[in-house]
Coordinates of C-alpha atoms and ligand atoms in Angstrom, one line a residue:
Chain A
X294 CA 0.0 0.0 0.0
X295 CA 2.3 2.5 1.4
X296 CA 4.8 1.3 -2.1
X297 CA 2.1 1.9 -4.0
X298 CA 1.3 5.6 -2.9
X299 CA 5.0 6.2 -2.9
X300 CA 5.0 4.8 -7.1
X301 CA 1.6 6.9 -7.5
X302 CA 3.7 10.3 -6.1
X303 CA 7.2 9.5 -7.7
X304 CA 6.0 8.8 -10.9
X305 CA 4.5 11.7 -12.4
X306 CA 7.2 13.9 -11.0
X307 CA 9.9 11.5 -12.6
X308 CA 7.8 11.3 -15.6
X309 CA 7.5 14.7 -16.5
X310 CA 11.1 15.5 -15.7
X311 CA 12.6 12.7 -17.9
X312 CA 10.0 14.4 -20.5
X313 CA 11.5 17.6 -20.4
X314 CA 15.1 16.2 -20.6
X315 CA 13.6 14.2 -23.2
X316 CA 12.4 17.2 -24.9
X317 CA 15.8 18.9 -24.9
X318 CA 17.9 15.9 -25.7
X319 CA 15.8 15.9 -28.8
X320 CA 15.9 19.8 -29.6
X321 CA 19.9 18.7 -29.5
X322 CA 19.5 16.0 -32.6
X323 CA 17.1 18.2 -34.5
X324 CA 19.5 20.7 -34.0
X325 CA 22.5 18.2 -35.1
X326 CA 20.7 16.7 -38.0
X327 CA 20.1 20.5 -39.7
X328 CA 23.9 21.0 -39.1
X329 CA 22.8 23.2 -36.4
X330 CA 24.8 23.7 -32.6
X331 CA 21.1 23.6 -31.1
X332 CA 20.5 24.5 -27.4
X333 CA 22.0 23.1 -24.6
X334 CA 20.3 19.9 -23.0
X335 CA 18.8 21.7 -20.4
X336 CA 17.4 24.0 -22.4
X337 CA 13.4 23.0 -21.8
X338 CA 13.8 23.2 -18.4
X339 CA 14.9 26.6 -18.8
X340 CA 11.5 27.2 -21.0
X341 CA 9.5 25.9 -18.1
X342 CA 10.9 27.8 -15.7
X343 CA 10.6 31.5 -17.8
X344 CA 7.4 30.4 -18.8
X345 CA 6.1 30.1 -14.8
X346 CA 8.0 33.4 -13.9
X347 CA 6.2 35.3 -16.4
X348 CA 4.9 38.3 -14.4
X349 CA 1.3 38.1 -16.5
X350 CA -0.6 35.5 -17.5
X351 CA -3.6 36.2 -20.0
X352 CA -7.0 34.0 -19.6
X353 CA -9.8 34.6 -21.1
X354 CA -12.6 32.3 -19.5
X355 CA -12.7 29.5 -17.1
X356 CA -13.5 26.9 -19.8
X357 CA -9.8 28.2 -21.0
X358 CA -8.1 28.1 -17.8
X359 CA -9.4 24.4 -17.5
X360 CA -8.0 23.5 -20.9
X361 CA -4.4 22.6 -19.7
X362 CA -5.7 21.0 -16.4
X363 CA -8.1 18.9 -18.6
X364 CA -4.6 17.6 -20.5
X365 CA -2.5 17.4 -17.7
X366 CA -5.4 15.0 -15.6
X367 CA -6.1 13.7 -18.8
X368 CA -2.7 12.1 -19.4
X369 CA -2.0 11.2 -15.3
X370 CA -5.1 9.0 -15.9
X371 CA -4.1 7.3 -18.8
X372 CA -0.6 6.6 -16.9
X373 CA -2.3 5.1 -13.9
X374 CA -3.9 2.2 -16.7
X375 CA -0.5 1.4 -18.0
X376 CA 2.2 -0.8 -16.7
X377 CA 5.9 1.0 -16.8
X378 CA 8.5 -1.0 -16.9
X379 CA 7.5 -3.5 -13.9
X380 CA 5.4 -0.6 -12.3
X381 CA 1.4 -1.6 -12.7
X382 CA -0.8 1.3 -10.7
X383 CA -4.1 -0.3 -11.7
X384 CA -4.9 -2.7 -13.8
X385 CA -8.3 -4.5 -14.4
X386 CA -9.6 -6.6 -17.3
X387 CA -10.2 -5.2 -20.2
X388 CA -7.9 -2.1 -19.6
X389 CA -6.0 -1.7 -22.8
X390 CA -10.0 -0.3 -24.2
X391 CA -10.1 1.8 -21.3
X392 CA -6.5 3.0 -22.1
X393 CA -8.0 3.6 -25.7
X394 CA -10.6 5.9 -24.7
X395 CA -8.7 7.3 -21.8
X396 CA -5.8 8.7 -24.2
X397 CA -8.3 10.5 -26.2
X398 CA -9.0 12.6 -22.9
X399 CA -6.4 15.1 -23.1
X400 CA -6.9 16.5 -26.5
X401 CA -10.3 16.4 -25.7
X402 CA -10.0 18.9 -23.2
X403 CA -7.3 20.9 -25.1
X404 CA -10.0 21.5 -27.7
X405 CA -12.5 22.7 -25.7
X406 CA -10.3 25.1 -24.1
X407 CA -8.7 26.3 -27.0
X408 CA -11.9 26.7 -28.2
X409 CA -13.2 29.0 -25.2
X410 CA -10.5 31.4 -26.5
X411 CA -12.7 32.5 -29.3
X412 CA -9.3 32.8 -32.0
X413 CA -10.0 31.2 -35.4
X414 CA -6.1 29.9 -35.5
X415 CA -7.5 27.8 -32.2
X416 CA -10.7 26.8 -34.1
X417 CA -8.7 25.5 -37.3
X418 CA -6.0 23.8 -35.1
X419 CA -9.0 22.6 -33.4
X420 CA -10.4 20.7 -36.1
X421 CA -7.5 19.7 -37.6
X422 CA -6.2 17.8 -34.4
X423 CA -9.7 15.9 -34.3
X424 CA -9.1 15.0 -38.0
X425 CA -5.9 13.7 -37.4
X426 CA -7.1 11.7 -33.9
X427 CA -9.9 10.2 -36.4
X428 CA -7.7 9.2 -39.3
X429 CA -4.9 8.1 -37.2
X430 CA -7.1 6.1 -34.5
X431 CA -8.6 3.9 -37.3
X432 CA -5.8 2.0 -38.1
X433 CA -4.1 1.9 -34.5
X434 CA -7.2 0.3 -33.2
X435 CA -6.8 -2.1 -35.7
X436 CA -3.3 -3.1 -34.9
X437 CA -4.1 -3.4 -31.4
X438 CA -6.9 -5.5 -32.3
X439 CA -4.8 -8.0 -33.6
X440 CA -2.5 -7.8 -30.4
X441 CA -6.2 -8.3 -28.4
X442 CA -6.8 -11.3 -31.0
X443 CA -3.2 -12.8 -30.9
X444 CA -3.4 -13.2 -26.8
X445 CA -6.8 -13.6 -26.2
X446 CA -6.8 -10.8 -24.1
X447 CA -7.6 -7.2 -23.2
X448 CA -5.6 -6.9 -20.4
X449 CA -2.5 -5.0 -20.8
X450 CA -0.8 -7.0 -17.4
X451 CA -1.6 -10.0 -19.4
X452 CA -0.1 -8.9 -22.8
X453 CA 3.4 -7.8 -21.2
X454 CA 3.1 -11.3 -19.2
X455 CA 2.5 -13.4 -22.6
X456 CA 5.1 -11.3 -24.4
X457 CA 8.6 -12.8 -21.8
X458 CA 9.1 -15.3 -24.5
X459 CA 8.9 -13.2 -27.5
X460 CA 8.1 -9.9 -28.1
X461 CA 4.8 -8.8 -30.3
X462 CA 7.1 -6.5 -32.3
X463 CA 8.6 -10.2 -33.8
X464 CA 5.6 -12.3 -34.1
X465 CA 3.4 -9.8 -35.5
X466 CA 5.8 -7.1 -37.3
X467 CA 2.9 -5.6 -39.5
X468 CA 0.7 -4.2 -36.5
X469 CA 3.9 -3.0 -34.9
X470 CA 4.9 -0.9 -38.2
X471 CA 1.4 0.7 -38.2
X472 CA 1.5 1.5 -34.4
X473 CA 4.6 3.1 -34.9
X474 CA 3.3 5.3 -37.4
X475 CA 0.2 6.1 -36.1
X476 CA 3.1 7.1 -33.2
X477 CA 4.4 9.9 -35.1
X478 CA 0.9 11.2 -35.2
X479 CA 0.6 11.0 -31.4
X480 CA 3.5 12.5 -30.5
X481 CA 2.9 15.2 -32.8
X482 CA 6.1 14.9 -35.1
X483 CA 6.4 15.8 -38.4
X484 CA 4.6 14.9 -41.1
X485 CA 1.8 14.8 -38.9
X486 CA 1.9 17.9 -37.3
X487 CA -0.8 20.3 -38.9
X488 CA -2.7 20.7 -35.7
X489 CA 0.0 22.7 -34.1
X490 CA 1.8 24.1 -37.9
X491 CA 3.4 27.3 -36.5
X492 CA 3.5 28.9 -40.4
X493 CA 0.0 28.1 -41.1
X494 CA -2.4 28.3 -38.1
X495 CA 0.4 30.0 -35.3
X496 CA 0.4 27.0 -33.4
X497 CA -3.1 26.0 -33.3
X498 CA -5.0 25.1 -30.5
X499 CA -2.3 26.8 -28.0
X500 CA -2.3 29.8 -29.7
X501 CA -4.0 31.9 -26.7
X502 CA -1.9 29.9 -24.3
X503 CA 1.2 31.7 -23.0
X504 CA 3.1 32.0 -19.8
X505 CA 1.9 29.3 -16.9
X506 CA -0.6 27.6 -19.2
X507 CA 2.3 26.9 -21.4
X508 CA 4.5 25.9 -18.9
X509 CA 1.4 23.3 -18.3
X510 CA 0.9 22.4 -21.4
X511 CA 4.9 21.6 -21.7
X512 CA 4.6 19.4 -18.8
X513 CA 1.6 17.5 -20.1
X514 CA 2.9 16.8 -23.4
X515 CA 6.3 15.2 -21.6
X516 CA 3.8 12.9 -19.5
X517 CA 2.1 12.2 -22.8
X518 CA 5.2 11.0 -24.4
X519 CA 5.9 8.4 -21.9
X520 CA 1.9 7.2 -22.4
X521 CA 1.7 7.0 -25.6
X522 CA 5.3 5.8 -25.9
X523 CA 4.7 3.3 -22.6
X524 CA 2.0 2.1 -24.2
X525 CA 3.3 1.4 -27.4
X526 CA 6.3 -0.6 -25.8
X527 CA 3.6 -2.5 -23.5
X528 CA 1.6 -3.6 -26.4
X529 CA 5.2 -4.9 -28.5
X530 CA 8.4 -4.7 -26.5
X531 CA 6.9 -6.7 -24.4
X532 CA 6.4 -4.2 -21.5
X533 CA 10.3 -3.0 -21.7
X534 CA 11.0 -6.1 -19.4
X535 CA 14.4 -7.4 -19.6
X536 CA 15.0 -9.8 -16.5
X537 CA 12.2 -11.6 -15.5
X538 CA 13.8 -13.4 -12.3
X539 CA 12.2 -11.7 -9.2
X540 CA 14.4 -9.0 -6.8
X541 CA 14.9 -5.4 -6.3
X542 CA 17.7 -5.1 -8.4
X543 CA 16.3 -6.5 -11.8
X544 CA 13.2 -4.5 -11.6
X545 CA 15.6 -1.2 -11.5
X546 CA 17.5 -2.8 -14.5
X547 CA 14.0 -3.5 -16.2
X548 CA 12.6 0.3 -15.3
X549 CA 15.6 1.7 -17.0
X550 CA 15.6 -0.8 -19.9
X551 CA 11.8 0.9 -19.8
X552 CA 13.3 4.4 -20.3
X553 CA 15.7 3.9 -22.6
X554 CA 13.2 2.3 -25.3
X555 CA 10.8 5.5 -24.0
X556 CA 13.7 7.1 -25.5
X557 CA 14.7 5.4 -28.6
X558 CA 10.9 5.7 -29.9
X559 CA 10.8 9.6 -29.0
X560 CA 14.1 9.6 -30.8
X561 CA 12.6 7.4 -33.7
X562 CA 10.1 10.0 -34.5
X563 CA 12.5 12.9 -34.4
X564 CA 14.7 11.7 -36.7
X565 CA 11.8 10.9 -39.0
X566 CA 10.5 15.2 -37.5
X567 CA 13.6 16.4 -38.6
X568 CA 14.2 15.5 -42.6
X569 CA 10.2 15.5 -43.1
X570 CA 7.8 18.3 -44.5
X571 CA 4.5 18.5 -43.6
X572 CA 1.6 16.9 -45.3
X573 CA -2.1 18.6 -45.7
X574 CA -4.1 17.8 -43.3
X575 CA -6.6 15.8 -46.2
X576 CA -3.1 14.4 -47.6
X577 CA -2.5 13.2 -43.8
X578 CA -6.0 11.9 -43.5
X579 CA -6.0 9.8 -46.8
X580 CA -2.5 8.6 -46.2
X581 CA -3.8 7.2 -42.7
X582 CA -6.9 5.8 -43.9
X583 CA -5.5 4.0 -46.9
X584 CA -1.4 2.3 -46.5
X585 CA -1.5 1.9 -42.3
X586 CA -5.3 0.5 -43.2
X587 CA -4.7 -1.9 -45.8
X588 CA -1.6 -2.9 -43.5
X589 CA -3.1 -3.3 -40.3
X590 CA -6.0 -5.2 -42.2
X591 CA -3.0 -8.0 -43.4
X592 CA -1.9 -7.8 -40.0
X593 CA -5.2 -8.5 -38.2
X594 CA -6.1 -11.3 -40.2
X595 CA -1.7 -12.6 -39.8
X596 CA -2.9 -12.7 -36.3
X597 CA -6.0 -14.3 -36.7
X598 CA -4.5 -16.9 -38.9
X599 CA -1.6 -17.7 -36.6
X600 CA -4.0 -17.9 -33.7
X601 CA -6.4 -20.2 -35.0
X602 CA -3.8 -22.8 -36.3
Chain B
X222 CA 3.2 65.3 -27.6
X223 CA 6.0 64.3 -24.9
X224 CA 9.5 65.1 -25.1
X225 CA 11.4 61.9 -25.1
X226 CA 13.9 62.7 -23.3
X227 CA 11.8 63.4 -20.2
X228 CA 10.5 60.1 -20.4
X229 CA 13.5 58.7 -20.6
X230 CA 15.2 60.6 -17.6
X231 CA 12.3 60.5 -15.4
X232 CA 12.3 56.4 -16.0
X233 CA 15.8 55.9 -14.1
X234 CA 14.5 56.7 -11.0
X235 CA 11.5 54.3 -11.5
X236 CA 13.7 51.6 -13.0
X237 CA 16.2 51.7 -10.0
X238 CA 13.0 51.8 -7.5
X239 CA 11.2 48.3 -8.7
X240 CA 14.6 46.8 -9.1
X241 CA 15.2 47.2 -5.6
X242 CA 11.3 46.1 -4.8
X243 CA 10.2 43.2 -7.2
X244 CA 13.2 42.2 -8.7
X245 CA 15.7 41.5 -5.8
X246 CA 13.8 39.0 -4.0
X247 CA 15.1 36.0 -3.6
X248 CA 14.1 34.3 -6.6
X249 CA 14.8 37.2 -8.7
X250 CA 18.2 36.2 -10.1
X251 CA 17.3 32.9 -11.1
X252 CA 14.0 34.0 -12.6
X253 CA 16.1 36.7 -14.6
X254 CA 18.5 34.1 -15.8
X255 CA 16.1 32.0 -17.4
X256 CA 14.2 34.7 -19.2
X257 CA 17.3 36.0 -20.4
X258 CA 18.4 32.0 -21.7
X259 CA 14.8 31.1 -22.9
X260 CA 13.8 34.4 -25.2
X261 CA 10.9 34.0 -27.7
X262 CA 10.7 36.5 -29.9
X263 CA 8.0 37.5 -32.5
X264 CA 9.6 39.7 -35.6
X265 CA 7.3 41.9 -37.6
X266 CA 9.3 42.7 -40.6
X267 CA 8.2 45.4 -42.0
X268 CA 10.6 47.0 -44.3
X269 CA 14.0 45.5 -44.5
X270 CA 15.1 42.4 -42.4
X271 CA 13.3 39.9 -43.2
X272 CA 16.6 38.3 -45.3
X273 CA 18.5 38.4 -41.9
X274 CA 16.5 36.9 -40.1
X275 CA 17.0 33.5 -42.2
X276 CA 21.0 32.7 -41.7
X277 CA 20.5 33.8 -38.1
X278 CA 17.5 31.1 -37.1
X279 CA 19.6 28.8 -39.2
X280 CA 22.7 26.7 -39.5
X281 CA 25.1 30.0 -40.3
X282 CA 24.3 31.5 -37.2
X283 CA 21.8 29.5 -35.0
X284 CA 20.2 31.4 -32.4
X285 CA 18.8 28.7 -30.8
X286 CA 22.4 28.1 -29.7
X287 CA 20.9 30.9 -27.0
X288 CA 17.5 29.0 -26.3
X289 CA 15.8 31.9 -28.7
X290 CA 13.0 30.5 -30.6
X291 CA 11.1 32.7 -33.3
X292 CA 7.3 32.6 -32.3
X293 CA 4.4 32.8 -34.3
X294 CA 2.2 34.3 -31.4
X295 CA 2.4 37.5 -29.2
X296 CA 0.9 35.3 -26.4
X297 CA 3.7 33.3 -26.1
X298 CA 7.0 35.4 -26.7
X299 CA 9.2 37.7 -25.0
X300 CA 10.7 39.8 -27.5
X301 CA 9.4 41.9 -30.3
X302 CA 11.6 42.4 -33.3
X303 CA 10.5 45.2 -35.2
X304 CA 12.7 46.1 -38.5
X305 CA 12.6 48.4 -41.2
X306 CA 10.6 51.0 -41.6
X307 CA 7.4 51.6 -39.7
X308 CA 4.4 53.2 -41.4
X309 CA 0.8 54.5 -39.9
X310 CA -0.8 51.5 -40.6
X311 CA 1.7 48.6 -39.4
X312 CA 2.6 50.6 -36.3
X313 CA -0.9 50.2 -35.5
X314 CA -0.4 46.1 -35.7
X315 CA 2.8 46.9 -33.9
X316 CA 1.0 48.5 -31.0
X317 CA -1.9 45.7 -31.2
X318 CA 0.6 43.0 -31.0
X319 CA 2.7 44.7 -28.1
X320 CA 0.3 44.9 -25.8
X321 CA -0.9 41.7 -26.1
X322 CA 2.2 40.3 -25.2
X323 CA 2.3 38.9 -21.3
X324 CA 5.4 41.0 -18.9
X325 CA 8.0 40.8 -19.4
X326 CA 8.6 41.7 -22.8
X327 CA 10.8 43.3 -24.4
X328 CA 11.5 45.3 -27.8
X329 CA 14.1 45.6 -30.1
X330 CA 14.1 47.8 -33.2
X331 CA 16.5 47.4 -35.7
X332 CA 17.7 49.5 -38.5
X333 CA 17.9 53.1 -38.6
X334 CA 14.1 53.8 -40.0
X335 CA 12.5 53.2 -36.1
X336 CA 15.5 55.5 -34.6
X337 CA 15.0 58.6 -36.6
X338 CA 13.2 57.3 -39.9
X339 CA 16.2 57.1 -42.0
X340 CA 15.8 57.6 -45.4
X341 CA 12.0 57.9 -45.3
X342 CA 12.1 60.9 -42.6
X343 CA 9.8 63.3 -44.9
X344 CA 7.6 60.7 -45.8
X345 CA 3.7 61.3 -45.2
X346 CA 3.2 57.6 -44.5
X347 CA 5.9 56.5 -41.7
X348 CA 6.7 57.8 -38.6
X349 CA 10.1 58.3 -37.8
X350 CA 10.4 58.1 -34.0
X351 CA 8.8 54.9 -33.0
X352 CA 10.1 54.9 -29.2
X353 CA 7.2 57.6 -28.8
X354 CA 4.6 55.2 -29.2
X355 CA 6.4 52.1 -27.9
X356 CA 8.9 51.6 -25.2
X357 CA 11.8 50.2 -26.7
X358 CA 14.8 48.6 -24.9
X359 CA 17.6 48.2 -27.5
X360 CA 18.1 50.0 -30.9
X361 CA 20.5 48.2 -33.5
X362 CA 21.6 51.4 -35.8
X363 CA 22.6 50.3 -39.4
X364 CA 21.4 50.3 -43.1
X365 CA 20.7 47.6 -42.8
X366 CA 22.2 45.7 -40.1
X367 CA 24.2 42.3 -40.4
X368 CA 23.2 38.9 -38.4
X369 CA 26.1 39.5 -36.5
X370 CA 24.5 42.5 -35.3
X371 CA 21.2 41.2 -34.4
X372 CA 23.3 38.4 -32.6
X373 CA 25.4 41.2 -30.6
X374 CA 22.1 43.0 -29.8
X375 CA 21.0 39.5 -28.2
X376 CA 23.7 39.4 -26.2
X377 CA 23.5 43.2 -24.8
X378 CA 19.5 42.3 -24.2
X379 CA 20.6 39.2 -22.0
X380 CA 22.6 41.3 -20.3
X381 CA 20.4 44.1 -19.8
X382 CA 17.8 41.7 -18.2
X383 CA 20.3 39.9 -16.1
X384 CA 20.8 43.3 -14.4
X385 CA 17.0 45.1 -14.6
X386 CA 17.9 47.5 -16.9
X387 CA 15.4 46.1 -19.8
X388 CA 12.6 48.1 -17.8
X389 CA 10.1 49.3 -21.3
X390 CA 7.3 47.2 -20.1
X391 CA 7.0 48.9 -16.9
X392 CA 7.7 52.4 -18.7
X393 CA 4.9 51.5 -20.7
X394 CA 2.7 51.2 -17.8
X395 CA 4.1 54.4 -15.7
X396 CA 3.9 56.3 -18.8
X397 CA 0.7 55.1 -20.5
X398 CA -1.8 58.5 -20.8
X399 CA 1.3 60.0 -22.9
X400 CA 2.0 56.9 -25.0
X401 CA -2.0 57.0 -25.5
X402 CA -2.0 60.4 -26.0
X403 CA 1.1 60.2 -29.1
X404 CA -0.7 57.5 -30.5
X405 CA -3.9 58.3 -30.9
X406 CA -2.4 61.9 -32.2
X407 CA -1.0 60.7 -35.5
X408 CA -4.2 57.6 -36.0
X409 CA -6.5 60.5 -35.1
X410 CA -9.8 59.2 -35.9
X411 CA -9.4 56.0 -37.4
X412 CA -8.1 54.1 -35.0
Ligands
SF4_298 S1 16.8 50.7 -42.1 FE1 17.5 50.9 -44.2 S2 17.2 48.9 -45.2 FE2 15.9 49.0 -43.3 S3 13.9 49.7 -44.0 FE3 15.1 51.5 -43.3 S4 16.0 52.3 -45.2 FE4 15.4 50.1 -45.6

């Protein structure tokens, strides 16, 4: 019990930190890949810290002021569903469709804040960001499907348990291709990144939001990269566990083996963010609905195949 | 119309008053230091500049390398970049998009058309002084100035935060009836 409330505390405060290092590790490659110097490492925590000791901070409404809450509580929920590395806060049957709705949370409350602020750059980035969640839900749902169908199970606990012979990425390679793009869309790297486009809608939905609310919304989106990254590995890499012997010290070595693929799919989809333009959002749209489909559709019925005979 | 000197003279004594009030406490310094190493800043190119701005954001002379960002919204920056020449109708965007900027912010004209209207000083459409209608913390004189000139004027604005001496936000406020008042002189009506 007491171990448990301890996890609850020391996880969001280590998750949002590692995000922010995260963040600025990845400013770095960007940085190197343009044949830029880039900032230092540190430099997001920097941007947190100006942003929370700016003197004003402009609000409109309380819908607005709720916005960044909304995706902060949004994305602490969704963590509490998913097993990190060895660490399980909750788990039920049936949880990996509760993590499915449950991730959708955040931007849901993003949108209705940003669109509280009345600006038509907020309203565009608005709908562009639902587009996106609709075109690239269809075919991660269907890749997770044939995880669900593979294991006989919607139980994220059980699906890291059944993966310590073999990971999901290995026996089922198409549905893990199609997660990882739909990925790129959740993280919100390029070519998937019209909702936020700073040349065409000035940064979209956040476009009212500066100062604290920013600083919020930084924080948020690093909690939101280990969720949508955590679940991602959970689903395939077999729940980042390395050791499976029981004892203190393995489940250290298996949390950091945790982090470090957190880290090697955030730095996946930089690479990709770096050397990519950015698509339409009806070029993004068709492009989800039609490769990643038709993919995820061969992978489904791989699964079912292989699960039958 | 206000002299601008006066404003100017009459600010040290308020600058020098709030340093030693809000700025000194005990989080001061470290609040200072990352505003001066996180800058955003918002350019409004108006006349000349724009072509500058484009080696320095990039690999030639990467001012991220000093955590500045260009920013796409007033809301979210720190800095406002105004170059070239500024005429009736852009100062009133200028204006617009200054004051809806959070505190503290900061302003940095650049070339000699917002110091004295260079070579457009007779013209019926620009205004040549633009620190009457704005507060502005750093000038960077030339026709027009190189990179390495805006990167320079970085530097002195880091340094001019790190010790309080980038006060045109709370000028802004002290002094806002005469800032009104030269404003609304030269958009008479229309504004
Ligand atoms: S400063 Fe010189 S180059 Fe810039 S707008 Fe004025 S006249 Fe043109």
């Amino acid at each position: 019990m007491i171990a448990e409330i301890l996890v609850l505390i020391f996880m969001p405060v280590f998750v949002s930190f590692m995000g922010l290092l995260f963040m600025g590790i990845q400013r770095k490659i960007t940085a190197r890949v343009q044949n830029r110097i880039g900032p230092p490492f540190y430099q997001q925590f920097i941007d947190v810290m100006k942003l929370f000791s700016k003197r004003e901070n402009i609000g409109h409404n309380w819908v607005f002021d709720i916005g960044p809450i909304f995706a902060i509580v949004g994305m602490l929920t969704t963590m509490l569903f998913i097993p990190m590395g060895g660490f399980r806060l909750l788990s039920m049957d049936g949880d990996l469709i509760v993590v499915m709705y449950l991730l959708v949370i955040s931007g849901l409350g993003m949108a209705l804040g940003a669109g509280a602020s009345g600006n038509p750059n907020a309203g565009i980035g608005v709908m562009r960001g639902l587009t996106l969640m609709m075109a690239y839900e269809m075919p991660f749902v269907i890749s997770v499907l044939a995880v669900m169908v593979y294991y006989h199970t919607t139980s994220l606990a059980e699906i890291v348990g059944m993966q310590s012979g073999m990971w999901a990425l290995i026996i089922l390679p198409l549905s893990a291709l199609v997660a990882d793009m739909a990925l790129q869309a959740q993280f919100g790297k390029k070519p998937f990144d019209q909702p936020i486009a700073p040349a065409e809608v000035a940064t979209g939905p956040i476009v009212e939001y500066g100062g604290k609310y920013l600083g919020m919304l930084m924080v948020a989106h690093s909690i939101g990269m280990f969720v949508e990254a955590g679940l991602f590995i959970d689903i395939f890499l077999g729940g980042g566990l390395l050791f499976h012997q029981p004892g203190i010290i393995w489940q250290v070595f298996n949390f950091l083996f945790w982090v470090l693929l957190v880290f090697a799919l955030y730095t996946l989809a930089v690479l990709v963010n770096a050397i990519m333009p950015r698509y339409r959002i009806d070029q993004a749209f068709v492009f989800y609905w039609k490769w990643p489909t038709i993919i995820a559709i061969i992978g489904l019925a791989y699964a079912l195949g292989v699960s039958v005979w | 119309m206000v002299d601008d000197e006066k404003i100017v003279s009459e600010d040290m004594g308020v600058q020098v008053e709030k340093n030693e009030n809000m700025e000194m406490r005990s989080f001061g310094t470290v609040k200072r230091w990352a505003t001066k190493r996180s800058l955003w800043m918002v350019h409004y190119c108006t006349g000349c500049g724009g072509i500058e701005l484009a080696p320095l954001m990039t690999s030639r002379y990467d001012m991220e390398r000093f955590g500045m960002h260009p920013m796409v919204t007033p809301r979210q920056s720190d800095v406002l970049l105004i170059t070239g020449y500024v005429n009736i109708k852009t100062l009133k965007r200028i204006i617009r998009t200054y004051e809806q900027m959070p505190d503290p912010k900061y302003v940095i004209a650049f070339g000699s058309c917002p110091i004295n209207g260079g070579p457009y000083w007779d013209s019926y459409a620009t205004i040549n002084h633009l620190d009457k209608y704005i507060p502005i913390d750093l000038y960077i004189a030339g026709c027009m100035p190189r990179p390495q000139s805006i990167v320079r004027a970085f530097e002195d604005l880091m340094d001019m935060i790190q010790d309080g001496t980038a006060d045109g936000y709370m000028r802004y406020k002290k002094y806002y009836e005469p800032y009104k008042a030269n404003q609304e002189k030269i958009f008479r009506k229309w504004w």
